[in-house]
GROMACS .gro file of N, CA and C in nm:
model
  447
    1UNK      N    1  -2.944  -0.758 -13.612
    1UNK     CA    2  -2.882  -0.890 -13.605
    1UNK      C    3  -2.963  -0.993 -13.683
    2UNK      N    4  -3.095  -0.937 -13.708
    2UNK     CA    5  -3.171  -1.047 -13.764
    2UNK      C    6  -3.116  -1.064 -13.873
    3UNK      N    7  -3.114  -0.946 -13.996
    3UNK     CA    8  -3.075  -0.917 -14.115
    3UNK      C    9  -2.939  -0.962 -14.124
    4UNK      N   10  -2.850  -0.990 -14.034
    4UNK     CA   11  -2.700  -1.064 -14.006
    4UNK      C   12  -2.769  -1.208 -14.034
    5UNK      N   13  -2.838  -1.240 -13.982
    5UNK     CA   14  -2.884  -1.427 -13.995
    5UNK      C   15  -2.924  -1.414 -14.115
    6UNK      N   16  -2.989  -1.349 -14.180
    6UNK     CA   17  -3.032  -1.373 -14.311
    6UNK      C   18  -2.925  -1.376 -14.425
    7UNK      N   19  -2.841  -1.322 -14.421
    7UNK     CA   20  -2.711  -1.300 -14.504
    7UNK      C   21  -2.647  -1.414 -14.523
    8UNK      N   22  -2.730  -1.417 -14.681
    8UNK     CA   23  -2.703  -1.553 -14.787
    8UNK      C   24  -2.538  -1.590 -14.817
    9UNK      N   25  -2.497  -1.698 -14.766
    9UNK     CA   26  -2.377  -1.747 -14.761
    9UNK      C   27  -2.359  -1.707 -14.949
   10UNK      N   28  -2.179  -1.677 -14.966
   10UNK     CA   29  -2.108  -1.655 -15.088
   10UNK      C   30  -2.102  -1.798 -15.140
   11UNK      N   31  -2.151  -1.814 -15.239
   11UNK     CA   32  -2.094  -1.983 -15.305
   11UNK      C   33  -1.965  -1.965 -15.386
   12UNK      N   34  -1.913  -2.017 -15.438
   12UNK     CA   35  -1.794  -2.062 -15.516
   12UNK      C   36  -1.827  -1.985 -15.673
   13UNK      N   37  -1.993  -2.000 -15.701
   13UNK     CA   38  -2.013  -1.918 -15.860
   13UNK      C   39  -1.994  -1.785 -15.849
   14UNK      N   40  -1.908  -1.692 -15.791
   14UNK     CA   41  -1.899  -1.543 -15.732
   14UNK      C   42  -1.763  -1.579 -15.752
   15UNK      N   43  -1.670  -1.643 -15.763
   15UNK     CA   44  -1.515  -1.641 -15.800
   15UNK      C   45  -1.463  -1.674 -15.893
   16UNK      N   46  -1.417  -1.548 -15.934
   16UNK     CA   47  -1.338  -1.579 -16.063
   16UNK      C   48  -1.254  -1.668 -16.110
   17UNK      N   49  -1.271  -1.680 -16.240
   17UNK     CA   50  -1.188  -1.802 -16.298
   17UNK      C   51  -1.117  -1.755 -16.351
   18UNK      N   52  -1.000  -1.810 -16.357
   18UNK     CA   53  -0.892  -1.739 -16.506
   18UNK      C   54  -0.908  -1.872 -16.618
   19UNK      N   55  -0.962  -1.790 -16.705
   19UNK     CA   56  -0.958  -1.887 -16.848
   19UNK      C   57  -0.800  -1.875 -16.886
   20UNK      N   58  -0.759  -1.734 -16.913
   20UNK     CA   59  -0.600  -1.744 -16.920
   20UNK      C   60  -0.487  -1.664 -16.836
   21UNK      N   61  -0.450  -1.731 -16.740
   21UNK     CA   62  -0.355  -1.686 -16.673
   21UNK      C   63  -0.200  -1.584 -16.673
   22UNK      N   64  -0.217  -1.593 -16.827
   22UNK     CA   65  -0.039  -1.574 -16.880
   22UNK      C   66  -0.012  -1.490 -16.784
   23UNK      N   67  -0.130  -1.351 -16.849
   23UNK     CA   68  -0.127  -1.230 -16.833
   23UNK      C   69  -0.179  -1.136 -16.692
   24UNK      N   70  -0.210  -1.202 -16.614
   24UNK     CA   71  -0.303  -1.179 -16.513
   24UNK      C   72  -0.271  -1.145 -16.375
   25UNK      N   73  -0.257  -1.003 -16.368
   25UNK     CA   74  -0.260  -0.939 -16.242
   25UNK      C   75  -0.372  -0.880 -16.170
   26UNK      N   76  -0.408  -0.944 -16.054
   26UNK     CA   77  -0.488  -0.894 -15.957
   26UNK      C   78  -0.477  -0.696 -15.904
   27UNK      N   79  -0.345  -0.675 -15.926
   27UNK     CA   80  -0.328  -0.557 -15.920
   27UNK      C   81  -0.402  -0.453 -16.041
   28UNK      N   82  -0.391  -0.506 -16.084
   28UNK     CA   83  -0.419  -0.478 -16.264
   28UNK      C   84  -0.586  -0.434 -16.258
   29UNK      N   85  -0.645  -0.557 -16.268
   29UNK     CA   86  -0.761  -0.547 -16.259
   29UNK      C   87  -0.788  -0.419 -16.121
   30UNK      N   88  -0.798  -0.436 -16.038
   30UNK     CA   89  -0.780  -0.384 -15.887
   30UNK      C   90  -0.804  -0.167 -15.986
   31UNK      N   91  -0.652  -0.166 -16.047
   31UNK     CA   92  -0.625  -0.033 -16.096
   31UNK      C   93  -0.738  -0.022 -16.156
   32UNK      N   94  -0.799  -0.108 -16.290
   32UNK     CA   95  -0.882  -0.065 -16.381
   32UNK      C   96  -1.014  -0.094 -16.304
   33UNK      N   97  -1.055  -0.126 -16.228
   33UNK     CA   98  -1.211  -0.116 -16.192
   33UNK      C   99  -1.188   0.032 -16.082
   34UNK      N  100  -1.067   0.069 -16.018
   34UNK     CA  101  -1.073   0.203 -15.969
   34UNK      C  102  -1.083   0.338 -16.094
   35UNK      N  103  -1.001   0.280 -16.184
   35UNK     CA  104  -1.005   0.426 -16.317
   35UNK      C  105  -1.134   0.381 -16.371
   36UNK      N  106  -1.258   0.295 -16.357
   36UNK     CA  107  -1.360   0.350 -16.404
   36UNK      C  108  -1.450   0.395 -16.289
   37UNK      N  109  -1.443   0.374 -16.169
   37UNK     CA  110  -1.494   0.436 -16.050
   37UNK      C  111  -1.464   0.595 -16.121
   38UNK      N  112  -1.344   0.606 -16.073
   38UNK     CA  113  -1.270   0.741 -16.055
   38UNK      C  114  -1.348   0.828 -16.211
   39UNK      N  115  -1.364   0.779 -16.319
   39UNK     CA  116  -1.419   0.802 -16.464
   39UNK      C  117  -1.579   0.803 -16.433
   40UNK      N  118  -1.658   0.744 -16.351
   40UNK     CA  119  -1.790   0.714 -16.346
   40UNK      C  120  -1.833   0.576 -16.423
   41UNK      N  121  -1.780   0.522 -16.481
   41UNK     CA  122  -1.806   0.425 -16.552
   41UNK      C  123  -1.881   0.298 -16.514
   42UNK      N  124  -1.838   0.289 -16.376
   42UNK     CA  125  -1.929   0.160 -16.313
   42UNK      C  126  -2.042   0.255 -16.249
   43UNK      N  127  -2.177   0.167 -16.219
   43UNK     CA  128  -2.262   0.219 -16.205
   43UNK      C  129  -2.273   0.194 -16.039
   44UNK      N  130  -2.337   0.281 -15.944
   44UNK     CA  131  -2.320   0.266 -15.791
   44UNK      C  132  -2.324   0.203 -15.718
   45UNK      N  133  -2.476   0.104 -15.788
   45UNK     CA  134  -2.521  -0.027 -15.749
   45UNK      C  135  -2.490  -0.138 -15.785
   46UNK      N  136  -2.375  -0.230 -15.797
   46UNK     CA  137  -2.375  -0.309 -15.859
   46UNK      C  138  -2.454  -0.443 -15.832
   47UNK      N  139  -2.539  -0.513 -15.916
   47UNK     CA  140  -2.600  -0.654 -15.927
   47UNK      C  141  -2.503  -0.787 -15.891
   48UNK      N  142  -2.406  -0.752 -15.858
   48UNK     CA  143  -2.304  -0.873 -15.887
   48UNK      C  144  -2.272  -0.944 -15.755
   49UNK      N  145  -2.389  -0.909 -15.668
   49UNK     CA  146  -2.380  -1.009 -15.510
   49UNK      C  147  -2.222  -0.992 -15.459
   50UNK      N  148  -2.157  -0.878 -15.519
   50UNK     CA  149  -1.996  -0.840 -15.434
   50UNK      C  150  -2.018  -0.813 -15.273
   51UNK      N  151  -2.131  -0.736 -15.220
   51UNK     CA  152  -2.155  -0.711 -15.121
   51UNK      C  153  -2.318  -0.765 -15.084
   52UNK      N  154  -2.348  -0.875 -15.012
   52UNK     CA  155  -2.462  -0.883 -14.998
   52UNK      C  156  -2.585  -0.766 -14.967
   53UNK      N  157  -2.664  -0.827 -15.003
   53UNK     CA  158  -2.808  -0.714 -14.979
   53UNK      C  159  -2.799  -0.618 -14.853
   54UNK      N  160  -2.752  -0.720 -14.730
   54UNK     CA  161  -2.694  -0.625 -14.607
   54UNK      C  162  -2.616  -0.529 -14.643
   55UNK      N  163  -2.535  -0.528 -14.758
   55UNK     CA  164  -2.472  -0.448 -14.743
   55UNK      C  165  -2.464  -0.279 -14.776
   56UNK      N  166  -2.583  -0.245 -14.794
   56UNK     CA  167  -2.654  -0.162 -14.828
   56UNK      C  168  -2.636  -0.052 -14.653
   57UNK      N  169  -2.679  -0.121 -14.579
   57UNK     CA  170  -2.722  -0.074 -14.464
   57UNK      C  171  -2.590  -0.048 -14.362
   58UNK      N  172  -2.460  -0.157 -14.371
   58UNK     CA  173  -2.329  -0.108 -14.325
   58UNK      C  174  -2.258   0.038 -14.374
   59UNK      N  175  -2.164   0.045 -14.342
   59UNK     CA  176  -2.121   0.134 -14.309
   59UNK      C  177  -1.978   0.128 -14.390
   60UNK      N  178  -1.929   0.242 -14.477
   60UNK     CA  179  -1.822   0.247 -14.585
   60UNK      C  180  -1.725   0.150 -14.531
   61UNK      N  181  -1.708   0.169 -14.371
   61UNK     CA  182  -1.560   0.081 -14.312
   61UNK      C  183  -1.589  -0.053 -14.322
   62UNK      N  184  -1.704  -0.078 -14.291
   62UNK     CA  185  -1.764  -0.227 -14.279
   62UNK      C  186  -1.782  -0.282 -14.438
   63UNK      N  187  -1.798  -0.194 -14.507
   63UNK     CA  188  -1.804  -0.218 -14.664
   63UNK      C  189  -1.629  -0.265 -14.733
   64UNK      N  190  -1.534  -0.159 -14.673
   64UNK     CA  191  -1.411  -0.191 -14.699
   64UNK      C  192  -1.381  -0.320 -14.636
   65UNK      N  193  -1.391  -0.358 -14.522
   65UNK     CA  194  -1.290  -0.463 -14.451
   65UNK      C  195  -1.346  -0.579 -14.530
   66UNK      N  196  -1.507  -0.553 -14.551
   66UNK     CA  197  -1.571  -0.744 -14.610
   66UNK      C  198  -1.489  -0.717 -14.766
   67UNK      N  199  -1.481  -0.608 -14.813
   67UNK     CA  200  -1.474  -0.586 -14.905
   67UNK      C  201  -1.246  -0.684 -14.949
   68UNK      N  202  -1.165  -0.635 -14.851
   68UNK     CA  203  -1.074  -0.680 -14.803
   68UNK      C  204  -1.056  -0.821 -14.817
   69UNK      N  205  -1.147  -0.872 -14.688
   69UNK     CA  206  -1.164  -0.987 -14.669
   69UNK      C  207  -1.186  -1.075 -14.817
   70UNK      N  208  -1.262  -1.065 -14.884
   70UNK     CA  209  -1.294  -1.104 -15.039
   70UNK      C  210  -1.195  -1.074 -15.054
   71UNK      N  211  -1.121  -1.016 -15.099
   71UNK     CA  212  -1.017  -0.981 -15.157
   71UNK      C  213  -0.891  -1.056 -15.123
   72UNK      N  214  -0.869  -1.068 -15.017
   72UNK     CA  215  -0.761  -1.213 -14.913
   72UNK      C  216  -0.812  -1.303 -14.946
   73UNK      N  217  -0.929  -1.374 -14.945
   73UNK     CA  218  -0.992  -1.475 -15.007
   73UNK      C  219  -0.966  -1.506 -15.151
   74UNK      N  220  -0.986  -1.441 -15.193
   74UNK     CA  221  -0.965  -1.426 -15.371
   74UNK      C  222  -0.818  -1.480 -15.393
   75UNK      N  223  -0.732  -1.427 -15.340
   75UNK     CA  224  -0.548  -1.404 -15.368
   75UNK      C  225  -0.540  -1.522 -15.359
   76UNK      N  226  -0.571  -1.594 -15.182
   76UNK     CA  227  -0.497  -1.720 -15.154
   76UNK      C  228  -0.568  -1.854 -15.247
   77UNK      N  229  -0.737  -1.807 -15.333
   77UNK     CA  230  -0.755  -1.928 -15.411
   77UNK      C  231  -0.717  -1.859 -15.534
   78UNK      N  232  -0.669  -1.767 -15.569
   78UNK     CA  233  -0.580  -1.778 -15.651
   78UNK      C  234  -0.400  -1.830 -15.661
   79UNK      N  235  -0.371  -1.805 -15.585
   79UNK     CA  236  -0.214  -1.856 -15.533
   79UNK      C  237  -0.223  -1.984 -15.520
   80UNK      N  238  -0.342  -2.066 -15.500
   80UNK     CA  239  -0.378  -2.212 -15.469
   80UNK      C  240  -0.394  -2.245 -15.649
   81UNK      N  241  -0.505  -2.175 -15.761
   81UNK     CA  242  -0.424  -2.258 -15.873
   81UNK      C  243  -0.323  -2.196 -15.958
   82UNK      N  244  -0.284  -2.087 -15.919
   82UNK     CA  245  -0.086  -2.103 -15.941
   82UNK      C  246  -0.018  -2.212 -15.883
   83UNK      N  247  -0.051  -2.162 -15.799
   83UNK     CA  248   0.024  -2.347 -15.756
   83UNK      C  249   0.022  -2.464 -15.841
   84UNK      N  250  -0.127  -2.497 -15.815
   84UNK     CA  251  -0.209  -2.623 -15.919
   84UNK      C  252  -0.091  -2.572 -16.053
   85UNK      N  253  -0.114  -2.517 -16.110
   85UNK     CA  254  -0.095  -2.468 -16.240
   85UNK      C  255   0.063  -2.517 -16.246
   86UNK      N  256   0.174  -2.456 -16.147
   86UNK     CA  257   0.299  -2.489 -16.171
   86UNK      C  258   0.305  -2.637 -16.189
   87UNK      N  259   0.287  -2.684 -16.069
   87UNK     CA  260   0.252  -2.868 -16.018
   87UNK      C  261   0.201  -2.900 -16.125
   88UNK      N  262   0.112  -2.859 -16.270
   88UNK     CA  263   0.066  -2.939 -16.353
   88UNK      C  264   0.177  -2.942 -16.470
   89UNK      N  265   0.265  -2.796 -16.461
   89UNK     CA  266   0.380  -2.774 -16.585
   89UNK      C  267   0.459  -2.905 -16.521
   90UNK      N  268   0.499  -2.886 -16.430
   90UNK     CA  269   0.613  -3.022 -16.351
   90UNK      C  270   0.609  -3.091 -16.442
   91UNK      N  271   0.474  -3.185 -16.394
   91UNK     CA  272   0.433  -3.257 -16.429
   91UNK      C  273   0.442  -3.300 -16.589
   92UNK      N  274   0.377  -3.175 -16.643
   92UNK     CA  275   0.348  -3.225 -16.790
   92UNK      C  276   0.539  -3.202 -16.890
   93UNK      N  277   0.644  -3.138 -16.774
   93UNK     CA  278   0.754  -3.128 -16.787
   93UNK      C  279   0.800  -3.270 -16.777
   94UNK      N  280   0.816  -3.357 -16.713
   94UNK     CA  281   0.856  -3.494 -16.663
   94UNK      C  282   0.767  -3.595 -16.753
   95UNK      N  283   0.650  -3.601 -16.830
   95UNK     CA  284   0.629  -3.687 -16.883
   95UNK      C  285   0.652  -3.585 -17.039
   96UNK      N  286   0.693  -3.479 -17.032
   96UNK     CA  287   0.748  -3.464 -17.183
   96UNK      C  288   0.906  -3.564 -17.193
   97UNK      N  289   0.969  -3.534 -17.114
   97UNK     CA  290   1.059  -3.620 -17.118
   97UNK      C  291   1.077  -3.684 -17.093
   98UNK      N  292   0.982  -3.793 -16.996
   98UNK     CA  293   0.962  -3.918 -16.998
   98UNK      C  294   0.962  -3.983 -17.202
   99UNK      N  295   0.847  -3.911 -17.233
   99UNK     CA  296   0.831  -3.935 -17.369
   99UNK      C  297   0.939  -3.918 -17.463
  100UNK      N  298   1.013  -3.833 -17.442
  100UNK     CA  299   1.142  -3.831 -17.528
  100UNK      C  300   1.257  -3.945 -17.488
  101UNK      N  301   1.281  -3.957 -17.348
  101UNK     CA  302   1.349  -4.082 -17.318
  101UNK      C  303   1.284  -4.211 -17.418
  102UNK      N  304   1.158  -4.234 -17.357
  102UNK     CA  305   1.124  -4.330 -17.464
  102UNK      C  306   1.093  -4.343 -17.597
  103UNK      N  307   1.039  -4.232 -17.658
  103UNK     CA  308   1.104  -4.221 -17.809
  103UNK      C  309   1.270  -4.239 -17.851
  104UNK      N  310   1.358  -4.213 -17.762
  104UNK     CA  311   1.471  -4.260 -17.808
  104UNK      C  312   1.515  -4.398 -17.772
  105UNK      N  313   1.445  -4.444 -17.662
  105UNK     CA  314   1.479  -4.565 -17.641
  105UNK      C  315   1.422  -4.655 -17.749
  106UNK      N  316   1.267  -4.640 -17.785
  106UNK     CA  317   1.214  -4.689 -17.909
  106UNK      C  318   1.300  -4.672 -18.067
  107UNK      N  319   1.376  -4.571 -18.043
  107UNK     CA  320   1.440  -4.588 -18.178
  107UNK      C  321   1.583  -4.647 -18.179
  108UNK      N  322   1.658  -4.661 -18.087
  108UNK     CA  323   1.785  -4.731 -18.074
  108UNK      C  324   1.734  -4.862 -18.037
  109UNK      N  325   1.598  -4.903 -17.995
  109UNK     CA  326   1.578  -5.086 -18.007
  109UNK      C  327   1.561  -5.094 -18.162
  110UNK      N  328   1.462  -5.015 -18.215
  110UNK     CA  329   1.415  -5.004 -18.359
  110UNK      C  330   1.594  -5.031 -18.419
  111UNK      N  331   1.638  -4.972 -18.425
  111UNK     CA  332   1.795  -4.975 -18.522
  111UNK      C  333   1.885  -5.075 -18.495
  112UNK      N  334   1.866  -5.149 -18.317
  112UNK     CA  335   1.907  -5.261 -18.298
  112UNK      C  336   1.822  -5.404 -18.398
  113UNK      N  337   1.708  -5.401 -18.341
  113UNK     CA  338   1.643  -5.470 -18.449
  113UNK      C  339   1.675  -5.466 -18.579
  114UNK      N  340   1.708  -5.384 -18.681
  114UNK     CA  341   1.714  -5.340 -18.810
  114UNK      C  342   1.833  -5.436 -18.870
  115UNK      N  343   1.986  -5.400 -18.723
  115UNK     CA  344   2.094  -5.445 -18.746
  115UNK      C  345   2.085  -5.612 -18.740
  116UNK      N  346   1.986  -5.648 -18.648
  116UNK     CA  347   2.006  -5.831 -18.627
  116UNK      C  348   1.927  -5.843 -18.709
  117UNK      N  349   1.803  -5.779 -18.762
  117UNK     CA  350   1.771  -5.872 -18.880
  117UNK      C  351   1.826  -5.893 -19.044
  118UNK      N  352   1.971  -5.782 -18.984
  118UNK     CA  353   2.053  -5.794 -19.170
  118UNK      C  354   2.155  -5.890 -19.112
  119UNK      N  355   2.187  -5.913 -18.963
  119UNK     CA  356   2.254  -6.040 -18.957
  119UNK      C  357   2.188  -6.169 -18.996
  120UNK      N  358   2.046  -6.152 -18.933
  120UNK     CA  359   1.991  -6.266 -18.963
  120UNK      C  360   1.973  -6.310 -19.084
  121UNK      N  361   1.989  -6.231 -19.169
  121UNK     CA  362   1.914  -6.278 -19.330
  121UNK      C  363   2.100  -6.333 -19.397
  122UNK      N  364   2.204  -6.232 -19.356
  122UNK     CA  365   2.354  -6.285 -19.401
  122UNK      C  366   2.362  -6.406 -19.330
  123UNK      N  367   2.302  -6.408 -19.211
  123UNK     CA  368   2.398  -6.594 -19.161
  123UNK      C  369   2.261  -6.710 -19.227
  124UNK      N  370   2.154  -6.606 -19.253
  124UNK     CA  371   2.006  -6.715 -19.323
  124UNK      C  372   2.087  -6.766 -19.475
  125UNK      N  373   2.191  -6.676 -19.525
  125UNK     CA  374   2.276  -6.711 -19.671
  125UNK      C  375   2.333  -6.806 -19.667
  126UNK      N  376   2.415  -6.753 -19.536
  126UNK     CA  377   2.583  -6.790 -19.567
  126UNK      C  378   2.528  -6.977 -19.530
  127UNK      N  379   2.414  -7.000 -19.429
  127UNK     CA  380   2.369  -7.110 -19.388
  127UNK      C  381   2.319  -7.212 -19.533
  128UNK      N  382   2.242  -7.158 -19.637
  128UNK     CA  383   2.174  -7.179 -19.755
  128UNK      C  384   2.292  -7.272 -19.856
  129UNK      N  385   2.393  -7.123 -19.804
  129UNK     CA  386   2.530  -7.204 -19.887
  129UNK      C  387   2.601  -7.294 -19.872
  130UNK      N  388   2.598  -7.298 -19.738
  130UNK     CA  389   2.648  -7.467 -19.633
  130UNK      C  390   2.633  -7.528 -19.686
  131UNK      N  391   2.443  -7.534 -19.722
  131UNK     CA  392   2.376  -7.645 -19.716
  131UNK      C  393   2.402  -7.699 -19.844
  132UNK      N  394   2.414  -7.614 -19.946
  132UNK     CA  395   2.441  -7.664 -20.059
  132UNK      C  396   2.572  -7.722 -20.096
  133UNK      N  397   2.698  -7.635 -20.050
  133UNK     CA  398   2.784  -7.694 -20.024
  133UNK      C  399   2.816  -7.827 -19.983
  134UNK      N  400   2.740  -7.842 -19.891
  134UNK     CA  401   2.732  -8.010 -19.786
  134UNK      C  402   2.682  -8.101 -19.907
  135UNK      N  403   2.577  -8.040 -19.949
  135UNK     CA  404   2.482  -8.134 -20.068
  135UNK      C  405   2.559  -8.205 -20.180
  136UNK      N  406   2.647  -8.086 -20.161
  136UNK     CA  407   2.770  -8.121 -20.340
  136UNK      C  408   2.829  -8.233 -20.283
  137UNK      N  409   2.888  -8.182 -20.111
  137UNK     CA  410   3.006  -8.279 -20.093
  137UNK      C  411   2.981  -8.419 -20.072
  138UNK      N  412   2.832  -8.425 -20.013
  138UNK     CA  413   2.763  -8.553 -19.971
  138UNK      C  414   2.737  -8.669 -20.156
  139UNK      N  415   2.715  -8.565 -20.220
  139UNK     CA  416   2.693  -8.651 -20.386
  139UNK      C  417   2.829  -8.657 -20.434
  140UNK      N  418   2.874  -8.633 -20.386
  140UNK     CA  419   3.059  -8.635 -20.411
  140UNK      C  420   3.069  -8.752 -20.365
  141UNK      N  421   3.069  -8.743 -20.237
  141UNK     CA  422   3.090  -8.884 -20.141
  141UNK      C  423   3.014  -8.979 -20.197
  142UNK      N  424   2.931  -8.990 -20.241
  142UNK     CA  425   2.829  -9.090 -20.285
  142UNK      C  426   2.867  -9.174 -20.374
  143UNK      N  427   2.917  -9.036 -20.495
  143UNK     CA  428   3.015  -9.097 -20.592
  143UNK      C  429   3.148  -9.149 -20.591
  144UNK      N  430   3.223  -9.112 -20.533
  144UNK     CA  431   3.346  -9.167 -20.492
  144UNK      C  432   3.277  -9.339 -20.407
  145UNK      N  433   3.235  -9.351 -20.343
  145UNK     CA  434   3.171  -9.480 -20.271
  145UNK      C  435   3.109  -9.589 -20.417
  146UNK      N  436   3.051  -9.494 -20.468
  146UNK     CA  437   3.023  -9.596 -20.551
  146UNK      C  438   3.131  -9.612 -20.666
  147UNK      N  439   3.276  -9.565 -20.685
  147UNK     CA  440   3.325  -9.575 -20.783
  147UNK      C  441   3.439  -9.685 -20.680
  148UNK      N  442   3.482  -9.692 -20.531
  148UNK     CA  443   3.524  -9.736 -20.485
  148UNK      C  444   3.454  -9.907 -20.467
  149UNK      N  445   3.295  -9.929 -20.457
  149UNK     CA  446   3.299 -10.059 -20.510
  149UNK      C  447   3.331 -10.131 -20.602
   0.00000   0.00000   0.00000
């Protein structure tokens, strides 16, 4: 029991990460670390703190169940960032098209704008021409006034 108290808690640097998910079955892996058992390929002892130092001294069943246990552990923080992972597609789904809503909204103001400023520059004319117009009629008037004294 002593050697039970001593048994260095698992930290978080002992769990795998997936750099890339696409492809990634737990089953998978699971098969290929048994076909190099089954091949000899892994070596008996492994360094990799899978089974603490105690675990030397348990017993194959007691080796399987912790062994299990890790293994239930493993799934559900993996199923936790599948999760994460979907929740981030959502996400990055809804502000893709957030962004496309507003790229189109930006371009039908853009083409509204485009259209009032070719109104603005035709009534900035047709106004120019008034004015000149008015100008003629006002020196018109001027003249007629002074041909009427």
């Amino acid at each position: 029991s002593s050697k039970i108290r001593n048994l260095e808690v698992q930290s978080a640097d002992d769990v795998a990460e997936l750099k890339d998910c696409i492809d990634f079955s737990l089953a998978k892996t699971v098969s290929k670390i048994e076909e190099k058992l089954e091949r000899g390929g892994l070596p008996e002892h492994l360094d990799d703190d899978i089974i603490p130092s105690v675990g030397n001294e348990i017993g194959a069943e007691a080796k399987i169940r912790f062994l299990k246990a890790k293994l239930r552990v493993m799934q559900e923080e993996l199923d936790t960032v599948v999760c994460e992972c979907r929740k981030k597609d959502d996400e990055n789904q809804n502000l893709k098209s957030q962004l496309k809503e507003s790229e189109e909204e930006l371009s039908r103001l853009q083409r509204t704008i485009s259209v009032q400023h070719s109104q603005m520059e035709k009534y900035k004319t047709l106004s120019q021409a008034a004015n000149k117009k008015s100008e003629g009629l006002q020196q018109e008037l001027l003249a007629l006034e002074k041909v009427l004294q």
